[in-house]
mmCIF file of C-alpha atoms and ligand atoms in Angstrom:
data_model
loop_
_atom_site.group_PDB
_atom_site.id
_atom_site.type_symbol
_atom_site.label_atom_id
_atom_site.label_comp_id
_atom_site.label_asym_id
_atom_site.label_seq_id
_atom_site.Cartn_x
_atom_site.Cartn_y
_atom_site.Cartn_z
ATOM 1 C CA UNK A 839 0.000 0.000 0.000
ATOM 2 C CA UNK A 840 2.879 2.578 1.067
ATOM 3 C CA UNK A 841 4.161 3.122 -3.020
ATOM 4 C CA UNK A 842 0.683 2.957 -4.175
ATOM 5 C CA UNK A 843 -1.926 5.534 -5.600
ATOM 6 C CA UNK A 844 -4.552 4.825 -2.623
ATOM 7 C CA UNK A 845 -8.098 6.635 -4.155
ATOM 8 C CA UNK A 846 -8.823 9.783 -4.594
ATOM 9 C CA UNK A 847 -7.536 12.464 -2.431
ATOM 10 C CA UNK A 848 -10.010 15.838 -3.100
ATOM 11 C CA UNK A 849 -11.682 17.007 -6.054
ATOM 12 C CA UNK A 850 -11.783 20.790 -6.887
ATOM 13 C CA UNK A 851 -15.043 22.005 -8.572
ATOM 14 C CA UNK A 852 -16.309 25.833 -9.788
ATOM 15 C CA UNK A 853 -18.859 27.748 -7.545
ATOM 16 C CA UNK A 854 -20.586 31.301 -8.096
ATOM 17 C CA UNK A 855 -21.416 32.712 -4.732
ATOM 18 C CA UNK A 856 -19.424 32.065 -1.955
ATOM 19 C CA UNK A 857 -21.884 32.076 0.401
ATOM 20 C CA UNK A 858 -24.176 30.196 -1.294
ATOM 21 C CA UNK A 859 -21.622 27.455 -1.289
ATOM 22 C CA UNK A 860 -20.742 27.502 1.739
ATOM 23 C CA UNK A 861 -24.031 27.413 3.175
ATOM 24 C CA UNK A 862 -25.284 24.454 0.727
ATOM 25 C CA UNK A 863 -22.202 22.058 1.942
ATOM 26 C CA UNK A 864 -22.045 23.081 5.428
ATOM 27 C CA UNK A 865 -25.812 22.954 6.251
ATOM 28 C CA UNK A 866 -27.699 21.261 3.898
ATOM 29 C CA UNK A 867 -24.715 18.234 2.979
ATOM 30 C CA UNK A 868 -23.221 18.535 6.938
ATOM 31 C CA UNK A 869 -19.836 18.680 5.808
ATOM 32 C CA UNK A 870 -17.040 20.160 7.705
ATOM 33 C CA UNK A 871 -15.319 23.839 6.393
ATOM 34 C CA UNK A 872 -12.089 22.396 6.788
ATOM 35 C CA UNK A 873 -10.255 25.307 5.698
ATOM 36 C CA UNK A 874 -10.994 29.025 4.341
ATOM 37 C CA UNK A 875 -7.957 30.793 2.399
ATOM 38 C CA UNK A 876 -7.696 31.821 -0.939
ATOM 39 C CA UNK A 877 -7.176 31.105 -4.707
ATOM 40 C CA UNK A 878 -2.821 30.955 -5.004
ATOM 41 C CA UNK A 879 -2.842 32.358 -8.429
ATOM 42 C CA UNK A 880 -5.825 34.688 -7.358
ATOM 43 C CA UNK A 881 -5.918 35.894 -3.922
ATOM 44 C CA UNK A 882 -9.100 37.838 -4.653
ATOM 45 C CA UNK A 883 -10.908 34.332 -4.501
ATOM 46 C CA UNK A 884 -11.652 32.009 -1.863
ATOM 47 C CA UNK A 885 -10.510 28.246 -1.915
ATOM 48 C CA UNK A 886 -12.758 26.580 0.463
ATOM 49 C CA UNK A 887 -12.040 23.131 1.438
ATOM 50 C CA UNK A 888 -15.047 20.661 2.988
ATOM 51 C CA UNK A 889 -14.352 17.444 4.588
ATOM 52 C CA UNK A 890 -14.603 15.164 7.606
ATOM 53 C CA UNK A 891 -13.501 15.987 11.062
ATOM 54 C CA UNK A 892 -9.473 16.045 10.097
ATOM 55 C CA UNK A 893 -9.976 16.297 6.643
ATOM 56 C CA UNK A 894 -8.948 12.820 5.687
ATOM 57 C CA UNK A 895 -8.076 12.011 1.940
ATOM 58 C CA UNK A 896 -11.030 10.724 0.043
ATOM 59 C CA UNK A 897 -13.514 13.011 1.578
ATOM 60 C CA UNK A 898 -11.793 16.589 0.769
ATOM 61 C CA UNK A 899 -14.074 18.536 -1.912
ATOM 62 C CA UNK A 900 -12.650 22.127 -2.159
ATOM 63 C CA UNK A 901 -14.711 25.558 -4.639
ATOM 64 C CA UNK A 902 -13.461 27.984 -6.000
ATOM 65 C CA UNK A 903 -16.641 30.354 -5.655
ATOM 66 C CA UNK A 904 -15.739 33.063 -8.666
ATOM 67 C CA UNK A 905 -18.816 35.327 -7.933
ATOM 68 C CA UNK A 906 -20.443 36.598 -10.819
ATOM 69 C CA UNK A 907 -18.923 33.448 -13.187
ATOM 70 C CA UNK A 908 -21.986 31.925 -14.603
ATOM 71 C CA UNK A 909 -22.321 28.578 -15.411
ATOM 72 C CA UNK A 910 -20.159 25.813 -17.359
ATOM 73 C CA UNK A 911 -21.574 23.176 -18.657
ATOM 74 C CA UNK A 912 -20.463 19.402 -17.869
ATOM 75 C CA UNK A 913 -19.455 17.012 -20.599
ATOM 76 C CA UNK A 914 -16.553 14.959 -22.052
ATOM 77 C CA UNK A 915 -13.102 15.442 -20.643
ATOM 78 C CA UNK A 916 -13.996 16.589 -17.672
ATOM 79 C CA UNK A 917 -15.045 14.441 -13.646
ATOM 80 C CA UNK A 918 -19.309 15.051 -14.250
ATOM 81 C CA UNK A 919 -20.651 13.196 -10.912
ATOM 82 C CA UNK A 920 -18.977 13.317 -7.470
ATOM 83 C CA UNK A 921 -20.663 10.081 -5.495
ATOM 84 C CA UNK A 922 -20.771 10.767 -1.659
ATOM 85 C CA UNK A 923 -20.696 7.109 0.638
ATOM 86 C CA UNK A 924 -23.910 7.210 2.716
ATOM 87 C CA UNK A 925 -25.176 4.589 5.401
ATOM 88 C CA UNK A 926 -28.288 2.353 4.229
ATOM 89 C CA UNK A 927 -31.576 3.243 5.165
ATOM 90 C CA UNK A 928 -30.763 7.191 5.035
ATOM 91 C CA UNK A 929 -32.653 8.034 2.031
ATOM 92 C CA UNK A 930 -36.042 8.990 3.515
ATOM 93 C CA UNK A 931 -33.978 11.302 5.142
ATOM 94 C CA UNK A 932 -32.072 12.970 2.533
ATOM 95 C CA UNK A 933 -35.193 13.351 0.013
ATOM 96 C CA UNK A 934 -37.273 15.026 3.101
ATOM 97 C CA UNK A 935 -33.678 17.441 3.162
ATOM 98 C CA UNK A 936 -33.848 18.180 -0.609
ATOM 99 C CA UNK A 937 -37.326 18.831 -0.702
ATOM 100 C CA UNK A 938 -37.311 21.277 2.427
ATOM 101 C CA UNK A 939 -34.517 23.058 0.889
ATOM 102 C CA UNK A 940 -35.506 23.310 -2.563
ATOM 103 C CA UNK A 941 -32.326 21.166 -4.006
ATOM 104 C CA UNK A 942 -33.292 19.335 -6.951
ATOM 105 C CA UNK A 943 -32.977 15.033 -7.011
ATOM 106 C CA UNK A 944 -34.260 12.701 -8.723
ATOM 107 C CA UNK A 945 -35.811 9.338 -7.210
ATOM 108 C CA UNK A 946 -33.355 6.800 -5.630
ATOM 109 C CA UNK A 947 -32.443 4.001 -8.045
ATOM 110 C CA UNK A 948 -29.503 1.471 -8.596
ATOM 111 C CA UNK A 949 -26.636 0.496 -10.133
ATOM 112 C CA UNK A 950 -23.843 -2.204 -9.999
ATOM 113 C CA UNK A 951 -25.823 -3.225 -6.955
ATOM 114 C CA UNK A 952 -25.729 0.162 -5.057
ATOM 115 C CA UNK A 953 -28.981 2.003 -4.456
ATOM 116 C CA UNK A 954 -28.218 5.796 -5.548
ATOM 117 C CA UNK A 955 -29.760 9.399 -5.101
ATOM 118 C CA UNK A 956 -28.700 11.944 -8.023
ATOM 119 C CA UNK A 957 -29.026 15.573 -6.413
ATOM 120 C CA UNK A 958 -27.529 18.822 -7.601
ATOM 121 C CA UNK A 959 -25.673 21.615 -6.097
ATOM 122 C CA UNK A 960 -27.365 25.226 -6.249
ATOM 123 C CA UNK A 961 -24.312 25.557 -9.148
ATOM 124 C CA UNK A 962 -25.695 23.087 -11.037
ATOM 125 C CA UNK A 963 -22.704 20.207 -10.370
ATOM 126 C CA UNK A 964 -23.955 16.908 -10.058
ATOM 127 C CA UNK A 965 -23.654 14.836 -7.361
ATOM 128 C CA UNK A 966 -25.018 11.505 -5.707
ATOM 129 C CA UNK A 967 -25.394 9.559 -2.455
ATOM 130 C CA UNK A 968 -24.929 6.099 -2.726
ATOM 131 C CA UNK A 969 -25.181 2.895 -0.360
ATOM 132 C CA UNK A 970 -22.010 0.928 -1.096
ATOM 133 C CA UNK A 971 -22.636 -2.541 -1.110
ATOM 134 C CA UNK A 972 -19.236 -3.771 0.938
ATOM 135 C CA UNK A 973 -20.213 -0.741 3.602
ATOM 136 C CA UNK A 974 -18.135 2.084 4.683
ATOM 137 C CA UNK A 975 -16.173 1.878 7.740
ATOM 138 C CA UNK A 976 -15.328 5.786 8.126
ATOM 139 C CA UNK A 977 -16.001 7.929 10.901
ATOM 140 C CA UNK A 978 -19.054 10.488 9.957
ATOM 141 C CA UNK A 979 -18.599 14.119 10.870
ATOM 142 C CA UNK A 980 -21.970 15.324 12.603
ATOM 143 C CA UNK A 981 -23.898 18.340 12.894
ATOM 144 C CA UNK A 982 -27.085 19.180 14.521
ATOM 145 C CA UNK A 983 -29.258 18.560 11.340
ATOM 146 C CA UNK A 984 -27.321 15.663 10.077
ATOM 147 C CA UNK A 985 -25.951 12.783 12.862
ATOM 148 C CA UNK A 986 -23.935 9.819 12.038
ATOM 149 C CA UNK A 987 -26.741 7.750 11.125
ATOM 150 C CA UNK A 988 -27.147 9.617 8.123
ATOM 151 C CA UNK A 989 -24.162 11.559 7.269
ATOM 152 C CA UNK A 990 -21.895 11.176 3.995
ATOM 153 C CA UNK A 991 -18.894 9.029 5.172
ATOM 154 C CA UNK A 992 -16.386 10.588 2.077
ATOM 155 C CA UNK A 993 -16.366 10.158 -1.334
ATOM 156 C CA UNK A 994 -17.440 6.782 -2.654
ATOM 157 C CA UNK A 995 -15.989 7.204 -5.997
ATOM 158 C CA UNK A 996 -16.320 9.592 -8.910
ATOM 159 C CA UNK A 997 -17.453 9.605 -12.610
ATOM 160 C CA UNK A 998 -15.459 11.061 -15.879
ATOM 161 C CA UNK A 999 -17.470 11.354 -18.906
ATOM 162 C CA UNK A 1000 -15.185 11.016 -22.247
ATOM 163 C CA UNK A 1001 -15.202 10.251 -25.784
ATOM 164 C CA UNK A 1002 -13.028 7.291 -25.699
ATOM 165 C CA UNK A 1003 -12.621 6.073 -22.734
ATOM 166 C CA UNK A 1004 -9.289 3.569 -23.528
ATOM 167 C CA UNK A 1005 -6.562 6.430 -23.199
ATOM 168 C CA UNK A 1006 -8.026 7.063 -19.388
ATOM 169 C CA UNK A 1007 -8.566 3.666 -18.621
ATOM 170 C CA UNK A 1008 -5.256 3.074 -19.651
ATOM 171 C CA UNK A 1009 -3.871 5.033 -17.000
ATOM 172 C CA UNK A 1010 -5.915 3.825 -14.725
ATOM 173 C CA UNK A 1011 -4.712 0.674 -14.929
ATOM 174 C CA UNK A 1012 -1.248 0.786 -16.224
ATOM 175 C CA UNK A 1013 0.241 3.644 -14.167
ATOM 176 C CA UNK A 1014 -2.179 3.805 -11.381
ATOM 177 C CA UNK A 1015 -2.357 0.524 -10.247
ATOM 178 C CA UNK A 1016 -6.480 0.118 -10.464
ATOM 179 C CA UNK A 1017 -8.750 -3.059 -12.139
ATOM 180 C CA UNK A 1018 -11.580 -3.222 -13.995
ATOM 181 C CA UNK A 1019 -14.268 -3.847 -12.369
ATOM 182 C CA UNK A 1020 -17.617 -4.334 -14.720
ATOM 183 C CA UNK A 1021 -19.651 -2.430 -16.582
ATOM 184 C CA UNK A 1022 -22.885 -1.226 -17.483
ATOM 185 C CA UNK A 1023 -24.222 -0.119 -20.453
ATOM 186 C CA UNK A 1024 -21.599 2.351 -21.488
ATOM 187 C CA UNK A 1025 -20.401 3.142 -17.472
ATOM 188 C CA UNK A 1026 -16.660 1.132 -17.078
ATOM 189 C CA UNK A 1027 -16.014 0.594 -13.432
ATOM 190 C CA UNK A 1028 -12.666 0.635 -11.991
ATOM 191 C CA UNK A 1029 -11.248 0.298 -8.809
ATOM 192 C CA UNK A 1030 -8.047 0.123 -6.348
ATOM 193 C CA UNK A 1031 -7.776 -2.704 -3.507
ATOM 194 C CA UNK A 1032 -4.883 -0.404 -2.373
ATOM 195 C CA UNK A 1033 -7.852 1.371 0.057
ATOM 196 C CA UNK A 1034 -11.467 0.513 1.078
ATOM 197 C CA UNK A 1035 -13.238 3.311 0.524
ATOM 198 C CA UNK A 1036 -12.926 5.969 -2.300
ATOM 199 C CA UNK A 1037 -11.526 3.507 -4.455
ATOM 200 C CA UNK A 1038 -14.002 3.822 -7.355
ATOM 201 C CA UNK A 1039 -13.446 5.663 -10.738
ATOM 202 C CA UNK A 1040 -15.926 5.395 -13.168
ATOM 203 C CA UNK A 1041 -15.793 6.163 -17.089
ATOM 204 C CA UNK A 1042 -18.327 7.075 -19.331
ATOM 205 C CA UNK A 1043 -17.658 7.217 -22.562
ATOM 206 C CA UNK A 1044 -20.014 9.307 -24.808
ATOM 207 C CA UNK A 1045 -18.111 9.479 -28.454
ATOM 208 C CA UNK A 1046 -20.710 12.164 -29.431
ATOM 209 C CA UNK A 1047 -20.806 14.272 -26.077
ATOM 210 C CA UNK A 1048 -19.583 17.668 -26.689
ATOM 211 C CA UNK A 1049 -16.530 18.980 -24.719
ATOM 212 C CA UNK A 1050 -17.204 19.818 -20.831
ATOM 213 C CA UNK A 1051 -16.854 23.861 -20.259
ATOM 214 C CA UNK A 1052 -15.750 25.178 -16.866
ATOM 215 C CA UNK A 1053 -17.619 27.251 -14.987
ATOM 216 C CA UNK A 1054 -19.789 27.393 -11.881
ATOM 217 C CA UNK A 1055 -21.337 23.871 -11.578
ATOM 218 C CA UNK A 1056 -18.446 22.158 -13.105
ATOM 219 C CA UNK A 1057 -15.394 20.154 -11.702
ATOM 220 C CA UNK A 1058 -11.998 21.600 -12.328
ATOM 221 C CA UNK A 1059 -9.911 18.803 -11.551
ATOM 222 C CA UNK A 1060 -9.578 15.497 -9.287
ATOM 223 C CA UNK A 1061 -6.186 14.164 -7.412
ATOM 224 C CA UNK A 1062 -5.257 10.580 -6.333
ATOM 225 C CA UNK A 1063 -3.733 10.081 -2.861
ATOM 226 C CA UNK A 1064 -0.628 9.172 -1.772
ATOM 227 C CA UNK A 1065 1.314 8.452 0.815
ATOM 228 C CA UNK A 1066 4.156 11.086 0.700
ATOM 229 C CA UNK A 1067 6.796 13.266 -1.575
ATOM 230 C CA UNK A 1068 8.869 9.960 -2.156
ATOM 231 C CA UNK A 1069 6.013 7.878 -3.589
ATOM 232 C CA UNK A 1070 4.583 11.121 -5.064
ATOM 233 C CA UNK A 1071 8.191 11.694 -7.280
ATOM 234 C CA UNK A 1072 7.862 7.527 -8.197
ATOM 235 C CA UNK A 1073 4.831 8.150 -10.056
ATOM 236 C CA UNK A 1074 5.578 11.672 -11.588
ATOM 237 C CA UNK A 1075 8.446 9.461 -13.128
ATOM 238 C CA UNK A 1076 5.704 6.666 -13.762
ATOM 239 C CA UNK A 1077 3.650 9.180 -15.819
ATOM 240 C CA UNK A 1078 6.479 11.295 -17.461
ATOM 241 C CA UNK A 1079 7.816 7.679 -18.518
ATOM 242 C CA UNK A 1080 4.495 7.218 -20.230
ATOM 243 C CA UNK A 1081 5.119 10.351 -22.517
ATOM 244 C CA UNK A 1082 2.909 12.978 -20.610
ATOM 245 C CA UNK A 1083 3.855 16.519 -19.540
ATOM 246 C CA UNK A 1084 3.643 16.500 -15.551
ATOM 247 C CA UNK A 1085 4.264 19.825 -13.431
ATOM 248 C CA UNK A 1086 6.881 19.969 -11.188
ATOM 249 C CA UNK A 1087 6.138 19.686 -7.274
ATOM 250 C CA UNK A 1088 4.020 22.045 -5.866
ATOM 251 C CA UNK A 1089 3.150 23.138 -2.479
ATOM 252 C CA UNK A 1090 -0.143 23.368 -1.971
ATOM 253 C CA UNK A 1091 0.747 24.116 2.100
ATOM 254 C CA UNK A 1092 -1.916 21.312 3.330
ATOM 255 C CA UNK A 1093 -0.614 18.561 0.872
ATOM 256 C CA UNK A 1094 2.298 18.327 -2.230
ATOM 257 C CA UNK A 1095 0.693 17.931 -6.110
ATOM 258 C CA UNK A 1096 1.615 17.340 -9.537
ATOM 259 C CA UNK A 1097 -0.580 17.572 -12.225
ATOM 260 C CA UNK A 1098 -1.138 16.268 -15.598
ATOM 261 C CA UNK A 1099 -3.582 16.333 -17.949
ATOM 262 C CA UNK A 1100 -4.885 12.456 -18.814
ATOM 263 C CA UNK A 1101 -5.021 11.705 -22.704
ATOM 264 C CA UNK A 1102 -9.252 11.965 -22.480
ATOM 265 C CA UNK A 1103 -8.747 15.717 -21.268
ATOM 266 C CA UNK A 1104 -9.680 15.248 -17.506
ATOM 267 C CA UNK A 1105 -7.004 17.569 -15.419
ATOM 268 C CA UNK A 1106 -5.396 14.716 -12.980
ATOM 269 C CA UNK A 1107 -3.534 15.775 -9.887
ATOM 270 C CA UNK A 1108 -1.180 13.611 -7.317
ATOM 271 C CA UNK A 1109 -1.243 14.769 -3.481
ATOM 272 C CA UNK A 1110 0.298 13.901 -0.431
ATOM 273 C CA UNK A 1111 -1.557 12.828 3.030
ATOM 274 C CA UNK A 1112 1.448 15.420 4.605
ATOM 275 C CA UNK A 1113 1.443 17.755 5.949
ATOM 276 C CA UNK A 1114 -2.483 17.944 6.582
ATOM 277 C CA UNK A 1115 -4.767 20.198 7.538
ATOM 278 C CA UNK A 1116 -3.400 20.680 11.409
ATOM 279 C CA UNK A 1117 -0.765 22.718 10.268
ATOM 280 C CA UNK A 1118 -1.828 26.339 10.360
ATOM 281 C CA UNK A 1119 -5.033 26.052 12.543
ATOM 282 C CA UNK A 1120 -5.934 23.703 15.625
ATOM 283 C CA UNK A 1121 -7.914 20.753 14.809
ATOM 284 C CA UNK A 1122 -11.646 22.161 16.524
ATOM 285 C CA UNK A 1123 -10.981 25.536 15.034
ATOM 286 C CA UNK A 1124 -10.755 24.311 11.166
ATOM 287 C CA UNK A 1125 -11.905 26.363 8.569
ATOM 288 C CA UNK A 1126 -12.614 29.474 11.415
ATOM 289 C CA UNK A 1127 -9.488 31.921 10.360
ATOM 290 C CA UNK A 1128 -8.994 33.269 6.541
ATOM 291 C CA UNK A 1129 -5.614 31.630 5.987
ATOM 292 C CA UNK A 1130 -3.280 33.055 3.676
ATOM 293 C CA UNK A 1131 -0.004 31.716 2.279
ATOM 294 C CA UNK A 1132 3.319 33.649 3.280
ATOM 295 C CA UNK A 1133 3.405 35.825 0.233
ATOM 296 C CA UNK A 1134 -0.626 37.620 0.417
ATOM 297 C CA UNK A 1135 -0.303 37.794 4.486
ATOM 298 C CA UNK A 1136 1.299 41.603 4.115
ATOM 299 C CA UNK A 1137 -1.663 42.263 1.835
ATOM 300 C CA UNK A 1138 -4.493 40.626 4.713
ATOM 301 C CA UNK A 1139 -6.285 43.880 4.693
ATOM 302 C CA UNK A 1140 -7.077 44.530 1.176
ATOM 303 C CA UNK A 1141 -7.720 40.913 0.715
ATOM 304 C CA UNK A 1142 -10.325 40.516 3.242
ATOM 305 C CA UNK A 1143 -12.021 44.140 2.299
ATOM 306 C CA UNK A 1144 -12.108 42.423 -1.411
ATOM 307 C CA UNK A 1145 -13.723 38.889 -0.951
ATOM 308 C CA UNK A 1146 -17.529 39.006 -0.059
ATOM 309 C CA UNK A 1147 -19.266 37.715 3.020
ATOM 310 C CA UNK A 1148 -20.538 34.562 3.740
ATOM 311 C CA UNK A 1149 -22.246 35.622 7.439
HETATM 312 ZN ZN1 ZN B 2201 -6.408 19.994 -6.273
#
């Protein structure tokens, strides 16, 4: 397991408002604000980060709320459905949420086994709850409206929509170390035995499926977990090897990435478990302080008179 790709890590999606998005996946979803700081390459934008208690890897989802944006619209080359781990029987619940808060579903149904509930963000991005049929071990954060025996345990897997989807699959399997699965239909199932949850990536191909276009209600990219920097450098050599262009390290001060573009046009990223998100704020006062890297800190003022409210 320790030189393996071990699931996914986070997955970074497009919001509009901020505080719109904050208070969809903090009340409504129960997620944890793990962390509030801004866009690196933007500072005029927040990066919010949502998680479980300690912001474990395969339950991070993190916005970039660009206020104002508009919408994108999801197709091929791009993640299109984010699938949240739920515990069985906590449907009647979640349909009684949507419906008192206006979010838009459709009815429960199944597939590969798995009972499902399609829902969508007030952005438009498309997500689901499923009931995995091995069960889900993980630790549930709560909050007042949403206890343990209903709460989303972390990601359960995600879904990339492309035109072909051999090229992906390829890496999948021959650089990342996952199996197929089975299908359905056109849906390709793959998975990793290096973890037990968040282990799932599934591919859609669509051959006639227009190109994806970001904006709000779109997912910008999606990053595997690993371990640390040393297996993190084994696979940028793994996928350089392969013939594709790779970024150098990057610190992303809660984790270390590289990023590459896969050959079906989804953007890939690799991240570290280290350091975490302990490292700038206690653990009960996560996602309380605006954070901001080193270089904006002299510029705190201006930054926080810039970025809207989301009291
Ligand atoms: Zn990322």
């Amino acid at each position: 397991m320790e030189n393996q790709i071990m699931g996914l890590h986070h997955i970074t999606a497009i919001a509009d408002r901020a505080k719109t998005n904050v208070d969809f996946y903090t009340k409504v979803l129960g997620l944890r604000l793990l962390k509030k700081t801004v866009n690196f390459d933007d500072p005029g934008t927040y990066h919010f980060y949502y998680g479980d208690e300690k912001g474990s890897a395969g339950t991070i989802l993190t916005f970039f709320p660009y206020e104002g944006a508009g919408r994108g619209s999801a197709g091929t080359g791009m993640a299109t459905n984010i699938a949240y781990s739920v515990p069985e029987g906590s449907f009647d619940f979640w349909v009684n949420r949507f419906e008192e808060h206006n979010i838009i579903y459709n009815k429960p149904s199944q597939k590969f086994g798995e009972p499902y509930l399609t829902f969508l963000d007030p952005d438009g991005l498309k997500l689901e709850l499923v009931v995995p049929r091995n069960g889900d071990n993980r630790v549930a954060w709560e909050t007042a409206d949403v206890q343990a025996n209903v709460a989303t345990r972390g990601f359960h897997g995600v879904t990339l929509t492309l035109k072909d989807i051999k090229p992906t699959a390829a890496v999948l399997t021959e650089i990342f170390g996952y199996r197929f699965l089975e299908k359905s239909g056109n849906r390709y199932r793959y998975i990793t035995d290096a973890v037990e949850s968040a282990a799932i990536i599934d591919l859609v191909e669509l051959p006639n499926e227009p190109r994806g276009v970001g904006g709000a209600g779109t997912n910008h990219h999606i990053a595997f977990r690993v371990k640390n920097e040393d297996v993190l450098m084994h696979f940028r050599q793994k996928v350089s090897g392969r013939g594709l262009n790779i970024t150098e390290k990057i610190d992303r001060n809660y984790f270390y990435s590289l990023y590459f573009r896969e050959p079906g046009g989804v953007l890939f990223e690799i991240a570290t478990d280290n350091p975490g998100f302990g490292i700038d704020e206690s653990w009960d006062q996560l996602g309380t302080n605006l954070l901001l890297p080193p270089q904006y800190e002299p510029h705190r003022k201006e930054i926080e008179r810039i970025l809207p409210s989301i009291k």
